[in-house]
Amino acid sequence: MTDIEININKYAQNKLTDFEIMNWFDKFDLIGQKEIRDKLIMCLQQSHPTDEMISIAIQSAQIKNTMTPVVLFKTQPFKIAINKIENLPDSELRKSLITMLSIFKTADTFRRETDCKNGCTHEWHNLV
């Protein structure tokens, strides 16, 4: 796993706080931030969030419900929302990340508590 994937998964497992993950993200230049976004999209797609998980995550995300990424996830099917997120202007990058991190955390937590509750071999679920 890359450092990016490790930090995304640490966040999902409450090993990094909101402040820590965003502080880490903010240290990257625009190219690096887009790489983080793209890795997060990959992780998010693999976590298979349901509409209910997305709704729960949006309610807990520390972002306004009127922000573009939130509106996309609330009004569009998941795959369409992801495609539109990738094409948002750079000014939406941070808000997109916050929204997607919340969704990933919710979906991955569900997966760890159900499919992987008795242990698993997913290296990203077995971080130190």
XYZ file of C-alpha atoms in Angstrom, residues 14-80:
67
model
C -10.128 6.488 13.617
C -6.329 6.352 13.767
C -6.216 9.854 12.265
C -8.576 12.664 13.236
C -10.361 15.013 10.837
C -7.785 17.666 11.696
C -4.831 15.337 11.121
C -6.007 14.005 7.755
C -6.841 17.465 6.424
C -3.592 18.928 7.743
C -1.741 16.124 5.918
C -3.775 16.777 2.735
C -3.108 20.529 2.883
C 0.661 19.953 2.820
C 0.490 18.669 -0.759
C 0.543 20.796 -3.904
C -2.418 20.617 -6.297
C -1.012 17.637 -8.202
C -0.484 15.722 -4.950
C -3.955 16.625 -3.705
C -5.494 15.316 -6.916
C -3.521 12.095 -6.504
C -4.981 11.758 -2.993
C -8.474 12.408 -4.387
C -7.972 9.745 -7.047
C -6.720 7.153 -4.521
C -9.661 7.993 -2.259
C -12.067 7.474 -5.163
C -10.504 4.044 -5.751
C -10.883 3.147 -2.054
C -14.407 4.518 -1.993
C -15.474 2.468 -5.009
C -14.054 -0.691 -3.422
C -15.975 -0.051 -0.202
C -19.328 -0.269 -2.059
C -21.276 2.372 -0.126
C -25.038 2.052 -0.228
C -27.382 5.025 -0.550
C -28.113 4.708 3.177
C -24.405 4.776 4.047
C -23.923 7.839 1.861
C -26.809 9.589 3.589
C -25.448 8.763 7.064
C -21.959 9.896 6.071
C -23.181 13.187 4.638
C -25.026 13.951 7.870
C -21.846 13.390 9.872
C -19.462 15.177 7.493
C -18.195 18.519 8.721
C -19.352 20.349 5.618
C -22.474 22.268 4.649
C -25.247 20.309 2.943
C -25.317 22.901 0.182
C -21.725 22.321 -0.942
C -21.399 20.912 -4.443
C -19.898 17.504 -3.550
C -22.613 16.886 -0.969
C -25.351 17.882 -3.402
C -23.896 15.539 -6.032
C -23.942 12.559 -3.671
C -27.447 13.443 -2.465
C -28.956 13.851 -5.922
C -26.998 11.545 -8.241
C -26.347 7.818 -8.330
C -22.972 6.981 -6.758
C -21.083 6.319 -10.013
C -22.343 9.514 -11.628
